[in-house]
Structure formats: structure tokens, C-alpha cells
CSV table of C-alpha atoms in Angstrom, one decimal:
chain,number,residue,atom,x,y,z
R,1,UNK,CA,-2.1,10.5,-14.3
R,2,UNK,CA,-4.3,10.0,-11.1
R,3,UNK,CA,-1.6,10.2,-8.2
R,4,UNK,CA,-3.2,8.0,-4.7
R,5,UNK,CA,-3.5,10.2,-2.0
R,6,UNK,CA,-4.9,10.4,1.5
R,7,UNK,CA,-6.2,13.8,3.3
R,8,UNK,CA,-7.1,14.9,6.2
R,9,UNK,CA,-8.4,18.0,7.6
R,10,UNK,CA,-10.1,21.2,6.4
R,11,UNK,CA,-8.8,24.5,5.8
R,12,UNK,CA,-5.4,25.9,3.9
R,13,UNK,CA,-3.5,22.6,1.5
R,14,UNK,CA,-0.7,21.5,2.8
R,15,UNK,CA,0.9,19.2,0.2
R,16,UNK,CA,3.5,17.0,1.3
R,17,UNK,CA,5.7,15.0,-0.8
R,18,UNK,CA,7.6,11.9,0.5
R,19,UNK,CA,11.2,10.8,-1.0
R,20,UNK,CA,12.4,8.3,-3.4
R,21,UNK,CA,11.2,4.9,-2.6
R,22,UNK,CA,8.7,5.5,0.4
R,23,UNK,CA,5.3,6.0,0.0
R,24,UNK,CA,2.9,9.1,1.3
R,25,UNK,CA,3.0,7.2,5.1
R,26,UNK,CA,6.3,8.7,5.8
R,27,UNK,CA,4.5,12.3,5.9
R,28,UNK,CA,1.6,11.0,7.7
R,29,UNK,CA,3.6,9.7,10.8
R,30,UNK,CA,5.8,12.4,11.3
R,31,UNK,CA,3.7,15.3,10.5
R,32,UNK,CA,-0.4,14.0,11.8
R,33,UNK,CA,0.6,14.3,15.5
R,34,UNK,CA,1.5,18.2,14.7
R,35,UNK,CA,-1.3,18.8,12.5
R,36,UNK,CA,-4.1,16.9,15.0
R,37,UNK,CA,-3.4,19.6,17.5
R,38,UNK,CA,-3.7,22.4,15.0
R,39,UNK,CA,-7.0,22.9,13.3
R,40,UNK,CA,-7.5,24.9,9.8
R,41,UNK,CA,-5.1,22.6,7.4
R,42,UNK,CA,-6.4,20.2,4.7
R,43,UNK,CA,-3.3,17.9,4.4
R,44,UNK,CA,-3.1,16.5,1.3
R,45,UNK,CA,-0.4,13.1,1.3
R,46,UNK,CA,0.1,11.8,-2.5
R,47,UNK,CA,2.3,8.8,-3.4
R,48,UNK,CA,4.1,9.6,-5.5
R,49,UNK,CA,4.8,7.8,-9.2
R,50,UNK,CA,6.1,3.9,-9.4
R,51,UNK,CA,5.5,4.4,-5.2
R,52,UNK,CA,3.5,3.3,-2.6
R,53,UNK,CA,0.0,2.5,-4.8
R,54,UNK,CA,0.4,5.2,-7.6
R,55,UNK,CA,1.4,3.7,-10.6
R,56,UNK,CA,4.8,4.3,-13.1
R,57,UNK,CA,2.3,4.6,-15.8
R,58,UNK,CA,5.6,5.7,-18.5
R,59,UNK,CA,7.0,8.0,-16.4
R,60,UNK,CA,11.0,8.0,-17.1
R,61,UNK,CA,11.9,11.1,-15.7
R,62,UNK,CA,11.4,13.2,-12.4
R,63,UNK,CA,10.2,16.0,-15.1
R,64,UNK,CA,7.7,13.7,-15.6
R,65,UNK,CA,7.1,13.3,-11.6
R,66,UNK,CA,7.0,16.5,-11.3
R,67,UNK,CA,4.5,16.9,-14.0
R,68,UNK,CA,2.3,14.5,-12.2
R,69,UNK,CA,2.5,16.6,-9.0
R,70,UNK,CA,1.7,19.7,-10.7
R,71,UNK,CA,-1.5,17.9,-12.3
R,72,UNK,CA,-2.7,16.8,-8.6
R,73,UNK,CA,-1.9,20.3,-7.6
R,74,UNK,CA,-4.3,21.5,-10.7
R,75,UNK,CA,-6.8,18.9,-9.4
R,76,UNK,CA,-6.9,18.8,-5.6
R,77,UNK,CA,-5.6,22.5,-4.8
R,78,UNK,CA,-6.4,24.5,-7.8
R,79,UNK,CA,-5.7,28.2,-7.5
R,80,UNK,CA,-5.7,28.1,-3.4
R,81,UNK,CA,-2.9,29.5,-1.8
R,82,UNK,CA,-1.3,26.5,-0.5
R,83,UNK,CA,1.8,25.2,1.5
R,84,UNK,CA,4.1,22.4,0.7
R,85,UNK,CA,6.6,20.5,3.1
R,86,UNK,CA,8.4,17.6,1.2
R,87,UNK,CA,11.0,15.5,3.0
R,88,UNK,CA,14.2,14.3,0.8
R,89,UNK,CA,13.0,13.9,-2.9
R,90,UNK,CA,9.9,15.3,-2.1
R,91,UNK,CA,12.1,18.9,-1.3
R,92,UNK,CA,13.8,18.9,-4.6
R,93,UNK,CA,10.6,18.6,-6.5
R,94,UNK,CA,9.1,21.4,-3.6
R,95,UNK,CA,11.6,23.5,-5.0
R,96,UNK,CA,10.6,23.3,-8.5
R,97,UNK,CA,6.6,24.0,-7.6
R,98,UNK,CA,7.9,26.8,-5.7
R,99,UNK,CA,9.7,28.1,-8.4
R,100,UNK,CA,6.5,27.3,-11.1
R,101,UNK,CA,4.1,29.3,-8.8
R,102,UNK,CA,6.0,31.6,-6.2
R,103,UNK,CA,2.7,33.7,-5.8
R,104,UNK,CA,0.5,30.6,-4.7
R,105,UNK,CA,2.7,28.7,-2.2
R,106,UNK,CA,3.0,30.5,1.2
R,107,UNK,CA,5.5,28.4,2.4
R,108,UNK,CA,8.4,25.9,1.7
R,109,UNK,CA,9.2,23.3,4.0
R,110,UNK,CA,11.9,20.5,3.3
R,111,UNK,CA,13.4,17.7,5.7
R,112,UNK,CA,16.7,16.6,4.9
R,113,UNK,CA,15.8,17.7,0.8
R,114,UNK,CA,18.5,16.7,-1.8
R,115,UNK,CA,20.9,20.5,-2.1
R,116,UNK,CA,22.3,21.4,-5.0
R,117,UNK,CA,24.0,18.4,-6.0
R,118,UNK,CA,21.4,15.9,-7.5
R,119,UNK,CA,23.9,13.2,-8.2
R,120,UNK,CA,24.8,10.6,-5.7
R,121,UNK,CA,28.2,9.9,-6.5
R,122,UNK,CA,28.7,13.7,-6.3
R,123,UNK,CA,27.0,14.7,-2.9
R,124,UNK,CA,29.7,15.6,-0.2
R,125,UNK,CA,28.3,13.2,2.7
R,126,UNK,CA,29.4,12.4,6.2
R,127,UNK,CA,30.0,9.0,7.1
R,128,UNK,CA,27.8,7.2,8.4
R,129,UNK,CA,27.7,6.3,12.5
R,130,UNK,CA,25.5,5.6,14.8
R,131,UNK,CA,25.2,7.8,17.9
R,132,UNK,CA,22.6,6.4,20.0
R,133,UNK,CA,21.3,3.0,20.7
R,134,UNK,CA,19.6,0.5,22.8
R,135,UNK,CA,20.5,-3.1,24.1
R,136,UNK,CA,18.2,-5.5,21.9
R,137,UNK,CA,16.8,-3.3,19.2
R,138,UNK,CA,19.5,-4.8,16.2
R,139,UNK,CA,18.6,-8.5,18.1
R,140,UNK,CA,15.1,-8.0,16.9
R,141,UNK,CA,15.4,-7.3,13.7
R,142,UNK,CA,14.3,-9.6,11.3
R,143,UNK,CA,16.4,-11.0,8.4
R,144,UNK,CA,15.3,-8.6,5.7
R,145,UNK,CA,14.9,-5.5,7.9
R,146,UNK,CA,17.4,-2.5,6.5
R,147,UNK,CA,16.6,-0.3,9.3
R,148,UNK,CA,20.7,-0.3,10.5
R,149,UNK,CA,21.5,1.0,6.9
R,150,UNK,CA,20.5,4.5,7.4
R,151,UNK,CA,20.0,4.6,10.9
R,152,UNK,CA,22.4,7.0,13.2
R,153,UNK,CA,19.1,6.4,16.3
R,154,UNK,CA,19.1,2.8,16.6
R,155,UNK,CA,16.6,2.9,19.4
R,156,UNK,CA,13.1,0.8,19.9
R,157,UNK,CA,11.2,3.9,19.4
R,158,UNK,CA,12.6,4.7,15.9
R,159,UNK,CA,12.7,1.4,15.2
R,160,UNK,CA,8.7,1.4,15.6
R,161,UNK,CA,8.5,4.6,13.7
R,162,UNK,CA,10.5,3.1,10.7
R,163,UNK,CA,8.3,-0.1,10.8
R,164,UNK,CA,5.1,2.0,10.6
R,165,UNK,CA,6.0,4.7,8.4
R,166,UNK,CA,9.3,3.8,5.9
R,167,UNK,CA,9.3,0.0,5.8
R,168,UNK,CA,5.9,-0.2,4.6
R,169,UNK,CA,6.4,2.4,1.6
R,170,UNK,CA,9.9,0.6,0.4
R,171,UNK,CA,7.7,-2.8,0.3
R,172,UNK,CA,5.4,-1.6,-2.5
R,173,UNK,CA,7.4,0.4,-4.8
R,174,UNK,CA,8.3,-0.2,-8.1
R,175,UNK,CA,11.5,-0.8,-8.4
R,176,UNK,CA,12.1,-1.5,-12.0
R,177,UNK,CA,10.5,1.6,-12.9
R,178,UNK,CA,12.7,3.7,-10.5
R,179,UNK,CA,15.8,2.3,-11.4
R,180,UNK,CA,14.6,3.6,-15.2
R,181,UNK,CA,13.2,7.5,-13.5
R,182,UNK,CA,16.6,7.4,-11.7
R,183,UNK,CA,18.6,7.3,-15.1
R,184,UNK,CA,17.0,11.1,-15.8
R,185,UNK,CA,16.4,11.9,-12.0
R,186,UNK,CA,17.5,15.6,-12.5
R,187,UNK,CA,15.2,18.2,-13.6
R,188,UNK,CA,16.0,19.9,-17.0
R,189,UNK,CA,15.2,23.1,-15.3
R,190,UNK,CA,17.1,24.1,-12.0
R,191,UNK,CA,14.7,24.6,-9.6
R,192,UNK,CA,16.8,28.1,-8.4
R,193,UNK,CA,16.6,29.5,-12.0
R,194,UNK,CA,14.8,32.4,-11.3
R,195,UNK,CA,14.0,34.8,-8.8
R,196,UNK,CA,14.8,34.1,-4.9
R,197,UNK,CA,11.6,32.2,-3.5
R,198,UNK,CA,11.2,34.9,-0.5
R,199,UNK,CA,8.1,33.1,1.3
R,200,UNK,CA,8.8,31.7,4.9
R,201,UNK,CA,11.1,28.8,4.3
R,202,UNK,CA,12.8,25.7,6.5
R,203,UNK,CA,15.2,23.6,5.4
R,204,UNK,CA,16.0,20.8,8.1
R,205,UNK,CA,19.1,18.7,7.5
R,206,UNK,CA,20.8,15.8,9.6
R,207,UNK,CA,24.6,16.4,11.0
R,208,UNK,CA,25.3,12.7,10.4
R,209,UNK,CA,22.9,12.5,7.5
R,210,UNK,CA,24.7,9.9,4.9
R,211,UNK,CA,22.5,10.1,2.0
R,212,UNK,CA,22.3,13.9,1.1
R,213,UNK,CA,24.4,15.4,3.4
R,214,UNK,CA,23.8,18.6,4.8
R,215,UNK,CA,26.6,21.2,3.4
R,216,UNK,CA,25.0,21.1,-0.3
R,217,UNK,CA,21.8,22.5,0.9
R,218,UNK,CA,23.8,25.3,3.1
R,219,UNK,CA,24.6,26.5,-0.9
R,220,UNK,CA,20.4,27.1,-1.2
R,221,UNK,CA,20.4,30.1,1.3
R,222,UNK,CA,20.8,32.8,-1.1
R,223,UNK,CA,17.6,32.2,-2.9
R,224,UNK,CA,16.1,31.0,0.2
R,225,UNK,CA,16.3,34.5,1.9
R,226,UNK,CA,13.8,33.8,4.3
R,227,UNK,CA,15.0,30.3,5.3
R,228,UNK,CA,15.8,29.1,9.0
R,229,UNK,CA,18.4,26.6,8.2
R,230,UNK,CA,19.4,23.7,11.1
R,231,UNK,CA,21.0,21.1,11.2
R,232,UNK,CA,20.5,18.6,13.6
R,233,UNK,CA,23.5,16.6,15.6
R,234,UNK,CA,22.3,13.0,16.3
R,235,UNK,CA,20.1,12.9,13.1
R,236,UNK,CA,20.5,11.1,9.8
R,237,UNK,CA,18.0,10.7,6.7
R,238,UNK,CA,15.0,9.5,9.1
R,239,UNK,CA,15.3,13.0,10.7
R,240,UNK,CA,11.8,13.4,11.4
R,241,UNK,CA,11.8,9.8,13.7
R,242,UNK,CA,15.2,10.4,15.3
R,243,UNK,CA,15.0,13.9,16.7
R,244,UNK,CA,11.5,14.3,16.6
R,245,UNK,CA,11.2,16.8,19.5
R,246,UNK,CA,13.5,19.1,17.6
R,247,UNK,CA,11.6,18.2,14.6
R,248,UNK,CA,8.0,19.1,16.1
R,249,UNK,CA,8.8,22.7,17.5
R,250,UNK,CA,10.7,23.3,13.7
R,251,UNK,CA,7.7,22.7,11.6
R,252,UNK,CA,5.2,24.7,14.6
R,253,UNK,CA,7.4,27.6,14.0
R,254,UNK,CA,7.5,27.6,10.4
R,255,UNK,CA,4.2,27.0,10.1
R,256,UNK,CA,3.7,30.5,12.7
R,257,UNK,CA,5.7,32.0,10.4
R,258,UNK,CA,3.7,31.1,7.4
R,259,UNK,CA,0.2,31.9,9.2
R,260,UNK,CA,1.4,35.3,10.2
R,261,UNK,CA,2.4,36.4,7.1
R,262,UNK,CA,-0.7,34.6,5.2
């Protein structure tokens, strides 16, 4: 099935893959202003299925999403050595294409990726908090806004950030069609059955992240052998727009790391 997508650049694919819900503009604000500055990457930013503006089209399953993503890997990147950075979601399905072609991705990135513990109810999570805010910025919200839900930054910056790269996304997906992926959201093949991926890898979680926590990803080192692993204090699931200085000099060094072994 045709996934939408928007690219930018020339040079080695980067694929990145958004999380569940969101569409592909949650990549493109947090990782454009890094990429702008560094020339020789064809970004490549699908939505993924029953999100943003690519359709369900039958897909029940995230073995199905995951087909898709392979097919737009088939179609877009072909046998190119590629990298792939997918945030939530978007880092358990990252796991699985690393696993499918170990040889052809040079590098795994994930920000705040489900760990090893795909179910909700079964994730061990911090509570949530918020840590840092500004006078005004929950005043301003408007009645259907969920930016408090997740937020542990409740500042006007990240506040702009989620209303030009989250809110969007959540807007146009599909919900009926997630609530019916979400019944078989975990892959029938573990994405670390099989050998250790040993390509320059980054996992990036949030101390006070709610929603996937941060110690079940800790359990991934072992067949991440060449992982940096951080978690970030003052962070929740919108990482990327809460600590996004920490964020930015992350993804430059994985992506030195990557280039100098490439």
C-alpha cells in the first residue's frame, strides 16, 4: 500500500518513523533543523498507516504496519545502505527492519521507543509530573487542547512545538482503525530474535516519561552492543521538544558515529 511521505535532501536515506497516532510532522520538526545544517542525507518522513494522510486500507495488525514500511523501504530506498531513527512506535517497528536487514541499515536511532514490554498495562512507568513551567501557557490553552496530558515542559516554547508538530498529526488519524491495529499491536516476531544488531545505536528515553517509561528499554542493551543509552531528567514522551538541546547534540553524535563507520 502507497504510504504518504515527504523528503528532503540528497544523499544517504534516513527513514524516520513517527509513533502511534502522530503523523510524519513530528520527525520533521525535531529533526529538519539538525539535518539543514548537515548536507549528504535524503530524509525520507512516511506517515504511517490509518495516520496522518496514509490510509488503514485493512491493515489490523502492526505486522501489517510493518509490512507497509518495508514495502516503502523496497520502493523509496531499495538496496541503499540507509539509516533509520524512529521516535516511540516508530522505534519498535525500527527494531524489526533492523533485525529484517542488519547488513543495509548503518544505524538505529530511537526516541523514547516502546522497550521490551509492548503492553500498556504492563510497562513499568513513572508518574507523571510536571517539572518546569511558565505563568500563562495552561491559560492559553484552548478547550480541546491535550497538551498537559503528557507534558512534564509546560513552557510556551513546547507548547508551540506541540501545536506545530503533534497536534496536527493526532487531528487526522484514524481512530477507529487504530483502536482495531491496537488489538494485535505486538509483532508475531520479537524484533531481538536473532543476532545482536551491532551498528551504531541511540536509544534516548525520558526520566519522567509516563507512556513507555524508560527502565524496559535499559533490558535492550545486550543486543544493542553499540548503543549509547541516556535518559534524560526533565523529559517526558515529547522528548525531542522538551530537552531539545540535549536532544540535538544526541542525534549529531550518533549520526558521527554512523558516518565514521559508514
Amino acid at each position: 500500500m502507497p504510504l504518504h511521505f515527504v523528503a528532503h535532501g540528497e544523499g544517504i536515506p534516513v527513514l524516520a518513523l513517527h509513533g502511534w497516532t502522530p503523523d510524519h510532522r513530528l520527525m520533521t520538526g525535531c529533526l529538519e533543523p539538525i539535518f539543514t545544517g548537515l548536507p549528504g542525507y535524503r530524509r525520507l518522513y512516511p506517515d504511517l498507516p490509518a495516520m496522518g494522510q496514509s490510509p488503514a486500507d485493512g491493515v489490523n495488525s502492526s505486522d501489517g504496519i510493518l509490512s507497509a514500511v518495508q514495502a516503502f523501504i523496497d520502493e523509496q530506498i531499495g538496496t541503499t545502505p540507509f539509516l533509520l531513527i524512529g521516535e516511540s512506535y516508530g522505534g519498535y517497528l525500527g527494531r524489526a527492519i533492523a533485525r529484517a536487514r542488519p547488513t543495509q541499515m548503518l544505524g538505529l536511532a530511537m526516541i523514547c521507543p516502546i522497550g521490551t514490554v509492548v503492553e500498556n498495562a504492563d510497562r513499568h512507568l513513572p508518574e507523571h509530573v510536571v517539572l518546569r513551567s511558565e505563568p500563562g501557557v495552561r491559560e492559553s490553552l484552548g478547550p480541546d487542547e491535550d497538551f498537559t496530558d503528557l507534558a512534564v515542559v509546560e513552557t510556551a516554547a513546547a507548547l508551540t512545538a506541540y501545536r506545530r508538530d503533534i497536534a496536527p498529526g493526532l487531528a487526522l488519524a484514524d481512530i477507529k482503525a487504530l483502536e482495531r491495529i491496537l488489538k494485535k499491536r505486538e509483532l508475531t516476531v520479537d524484533p531481538e530474535d536473532g543476532p545482536p544488531y551491532t551498528r551504531p545505536t541511540l536509544i534516548i528515553c525520558g526520566r519522567q516519561d509516563a507512556v513507555v517509561g524508560f527502565e524496559d528499554q535499559y533490558a535492550l542493551l545486550p543486543h544493542y552492543p553499540r548503543a549509547t543509552f541516556a535518559v534524560l531528567d526533565v523529559a517526558g514522551h515529547n522528548l525531542q521538544i522538551e530537552q531539545p538541546e540535549l536532544f540535538d547534540s544526541l542525534i549529531r553524535e550518533w549520526l558521527k558515529r554512523v558516518a565514521e563507520e559508514a
